[in-house]
Coordinates of C-alpha atoms in Angstrom, one line a residue:
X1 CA -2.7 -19.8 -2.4
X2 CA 0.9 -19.2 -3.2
X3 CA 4.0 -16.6 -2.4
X4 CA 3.5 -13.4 -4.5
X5 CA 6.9 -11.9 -4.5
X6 CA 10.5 -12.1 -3.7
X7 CA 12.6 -14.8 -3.3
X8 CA 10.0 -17.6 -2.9
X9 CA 7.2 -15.9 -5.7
X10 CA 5.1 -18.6 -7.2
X11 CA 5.6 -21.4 -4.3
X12 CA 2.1 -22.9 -3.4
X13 CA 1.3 -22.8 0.4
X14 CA -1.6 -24.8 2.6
X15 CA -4.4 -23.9 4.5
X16 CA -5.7 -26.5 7.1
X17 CA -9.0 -28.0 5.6
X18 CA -12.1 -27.3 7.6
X19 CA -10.1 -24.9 10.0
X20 CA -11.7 -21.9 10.4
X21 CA -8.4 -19.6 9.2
X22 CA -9.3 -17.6 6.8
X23 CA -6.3 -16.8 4.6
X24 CA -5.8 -13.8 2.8
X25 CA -5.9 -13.7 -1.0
X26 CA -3.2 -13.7 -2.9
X27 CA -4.2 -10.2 -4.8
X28 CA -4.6 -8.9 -1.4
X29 CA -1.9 -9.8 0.1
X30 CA 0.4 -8.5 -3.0
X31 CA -1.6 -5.4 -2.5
X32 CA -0.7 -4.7 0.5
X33 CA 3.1 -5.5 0.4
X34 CA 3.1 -3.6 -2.8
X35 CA 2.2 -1.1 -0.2
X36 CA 4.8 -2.2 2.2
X37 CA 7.8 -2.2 -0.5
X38 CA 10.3 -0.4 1.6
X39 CA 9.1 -1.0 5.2
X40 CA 10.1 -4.8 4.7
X41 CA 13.6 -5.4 3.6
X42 CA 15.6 -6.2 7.1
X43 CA 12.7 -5.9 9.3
X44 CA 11.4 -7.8 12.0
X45 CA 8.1 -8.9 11.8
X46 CA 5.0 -9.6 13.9
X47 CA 2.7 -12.0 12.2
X48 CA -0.3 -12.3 14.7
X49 CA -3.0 -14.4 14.0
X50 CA -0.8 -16.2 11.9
X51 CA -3.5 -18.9 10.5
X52 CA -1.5 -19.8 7.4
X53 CA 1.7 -17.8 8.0
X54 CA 1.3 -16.3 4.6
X55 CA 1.5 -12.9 5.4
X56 CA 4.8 -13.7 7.4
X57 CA 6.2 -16.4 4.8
X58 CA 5.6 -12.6 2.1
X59 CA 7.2 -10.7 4.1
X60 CA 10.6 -13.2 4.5
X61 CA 10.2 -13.6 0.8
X62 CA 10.6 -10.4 0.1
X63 CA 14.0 -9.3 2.5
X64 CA 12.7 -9.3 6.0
X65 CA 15.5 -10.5 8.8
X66 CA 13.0 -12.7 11.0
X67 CA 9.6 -13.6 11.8
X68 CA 7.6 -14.3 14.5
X69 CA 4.7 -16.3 13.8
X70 CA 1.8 -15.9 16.6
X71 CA -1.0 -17.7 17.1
X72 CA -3.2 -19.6 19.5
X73 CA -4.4 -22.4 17.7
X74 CA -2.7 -25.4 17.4
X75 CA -4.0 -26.1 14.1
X76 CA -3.2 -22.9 12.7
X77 CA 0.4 -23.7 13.7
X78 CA 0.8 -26.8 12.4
X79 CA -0.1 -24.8 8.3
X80 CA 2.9 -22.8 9.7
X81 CA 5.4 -25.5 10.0
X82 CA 4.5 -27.1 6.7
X83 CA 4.3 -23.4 5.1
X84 CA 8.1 -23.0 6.4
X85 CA 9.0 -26.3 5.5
X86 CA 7.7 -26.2 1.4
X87 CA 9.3 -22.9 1.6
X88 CA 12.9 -24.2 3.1
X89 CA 13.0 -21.4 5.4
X90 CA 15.8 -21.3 7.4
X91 CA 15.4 -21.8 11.0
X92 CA 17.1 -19.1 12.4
X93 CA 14.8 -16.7 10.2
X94 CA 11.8 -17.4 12.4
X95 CA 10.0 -18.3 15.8
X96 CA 6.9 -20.0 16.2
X97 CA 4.5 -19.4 19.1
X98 CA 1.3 -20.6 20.7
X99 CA 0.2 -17.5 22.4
X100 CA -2.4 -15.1 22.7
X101 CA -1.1 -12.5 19.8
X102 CA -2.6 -9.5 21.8
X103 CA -0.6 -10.6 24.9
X104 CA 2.4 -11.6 22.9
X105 CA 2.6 -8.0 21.4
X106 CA 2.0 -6.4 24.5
X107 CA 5.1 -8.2 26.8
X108 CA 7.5 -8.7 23.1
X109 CA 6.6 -5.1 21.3
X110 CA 9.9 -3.8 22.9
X111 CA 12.2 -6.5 21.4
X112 CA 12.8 -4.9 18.4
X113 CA 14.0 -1.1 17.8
X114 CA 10.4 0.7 16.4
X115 CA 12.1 1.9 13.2
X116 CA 12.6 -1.7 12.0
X117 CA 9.1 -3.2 13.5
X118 CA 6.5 -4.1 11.4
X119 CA 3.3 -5.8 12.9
X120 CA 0.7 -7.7 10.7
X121 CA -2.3 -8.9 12.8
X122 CA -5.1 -10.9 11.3
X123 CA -7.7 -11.8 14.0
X124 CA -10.7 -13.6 13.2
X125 CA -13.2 -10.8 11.8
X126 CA -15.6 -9.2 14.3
X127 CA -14.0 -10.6 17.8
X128 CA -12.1 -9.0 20.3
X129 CA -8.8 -9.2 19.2
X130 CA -8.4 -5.9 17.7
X131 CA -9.6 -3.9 20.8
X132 CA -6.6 -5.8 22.8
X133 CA -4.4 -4.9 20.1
X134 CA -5.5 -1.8 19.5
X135 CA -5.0 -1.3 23.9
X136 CA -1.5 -3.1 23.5
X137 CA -0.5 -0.5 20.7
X138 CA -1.2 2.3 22.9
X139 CA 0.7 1.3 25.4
X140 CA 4.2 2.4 23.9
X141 CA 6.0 3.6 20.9
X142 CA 4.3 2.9 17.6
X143 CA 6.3 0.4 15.9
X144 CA 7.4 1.6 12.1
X145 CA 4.2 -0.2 10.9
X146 CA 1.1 -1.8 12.2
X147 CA -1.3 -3.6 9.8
X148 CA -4.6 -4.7 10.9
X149 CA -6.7 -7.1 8.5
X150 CA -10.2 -6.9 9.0
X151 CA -13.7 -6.8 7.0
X152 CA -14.6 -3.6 4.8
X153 CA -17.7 -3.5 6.7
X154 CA -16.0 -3.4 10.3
X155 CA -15.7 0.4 11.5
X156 CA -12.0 0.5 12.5
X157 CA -10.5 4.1 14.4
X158 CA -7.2 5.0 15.8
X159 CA -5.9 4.1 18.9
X160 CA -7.0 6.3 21.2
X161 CA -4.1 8.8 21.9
X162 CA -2.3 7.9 18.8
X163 CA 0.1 9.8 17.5
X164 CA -0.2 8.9 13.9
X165 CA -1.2 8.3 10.2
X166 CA -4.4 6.1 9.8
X167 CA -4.9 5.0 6.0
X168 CA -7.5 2.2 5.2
X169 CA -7.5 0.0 1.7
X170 CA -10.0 -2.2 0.7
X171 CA -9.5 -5.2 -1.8
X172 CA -12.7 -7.1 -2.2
X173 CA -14.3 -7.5 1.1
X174 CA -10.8 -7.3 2.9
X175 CA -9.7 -4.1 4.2
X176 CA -6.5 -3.3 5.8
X177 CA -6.1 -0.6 8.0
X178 CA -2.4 0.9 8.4
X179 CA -1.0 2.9 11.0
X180 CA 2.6 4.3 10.6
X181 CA 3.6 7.1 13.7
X182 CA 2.8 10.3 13.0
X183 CA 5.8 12.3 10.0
X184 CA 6.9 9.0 9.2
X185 CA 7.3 8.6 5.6
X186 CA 6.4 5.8 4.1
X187 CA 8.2 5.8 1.0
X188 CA 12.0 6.0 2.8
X189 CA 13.3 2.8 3.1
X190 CA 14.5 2.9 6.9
X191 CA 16.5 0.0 7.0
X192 CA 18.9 0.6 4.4

């Protein structure tokens, strides 16, 4: 598993042996930021379900102002640290939590300004994370974008009440479901 763009591209990263993170691919994950190109630079970011922190460690490779890395495992947390150390990230680029990510979201979605937001959750495939998250999202403005991993055979719908743009992409048997608020345009670069 290693970086796929940006500043750190090519540097190797860990998973926790016999953990039951499940990190995402490498051609996935470049995928999707490929995808993500101009939401990134100077955002902050919500890594949720962090397992690995590689979707976080991407995004700070590739211009994002700071991280928070979410998670309620222990284990997972300890991939992060050693992630963030073989990358020599500096410290006051992230923030490292033990916490329920659908709680954390729902008391820390107002800390940033929604046009610079961008949320990438991973939760275990099949459990109840997404519903939580998916009841935390509509509970306030959209942030600029929310990315939910999840199986390509797990129906995924809209927020109920949401005011936005649903697209889904599939990369093997990982499918990422995007949700950007309604008229926003993902090709402008909104943090300049």
């Amino acid at each position: 598993m290693r970086i796929t763009g940006g500043q750190w591209r090519g540097r190797r990263l860990v998973a926790a042996k016999g953990s039951s993170v499940r990190p995402t691919t490498d051609r996935a994950r470049e995928a999707l930021f490929a995808i993500l190109r101009h939401d990134i630079p100077g955002a902050m970011v919500y890594d949720l379900c962090c397992g690995t922190g590689a979707l976080g460690l991407e995004a700070l490779s590739r211009g994002a102002r700071f991280v928070h890395f979410v998670d309620v495992a222990a284990a997972a947390l300890r991939t992060v640290a050693a992630n963030l150390a073989a990358c020599e990230v500096e410290p006051q680029r992230y923030a490292v939590h033990r916490a329920d990510a659908a709680r954390w979201f729902a008391a820390h979605r107002a800390d940033a300004p929604e046009t610079a937001l961008v949320v990438l959750a991973d939760p275990p495939y099949g459990g109840p994370v997404p519903a939580a998250l998916w009841r935390a999202l509509a509970d306030g403005p959209l942030p600029a974008v929310f990315v939910l991993e999840h199986a390509d055979t797990e129906p995924v719908d809209p927020p109920v009440g949401c005011d936005c743009t649903f697209d889904r992409r599939r990369y093997g048997t990982t499918a990422f479901t995007i949700i950007r608020p309604a008229g926003a345009d993902p090709a402008e670069d909104v943090h300049g």
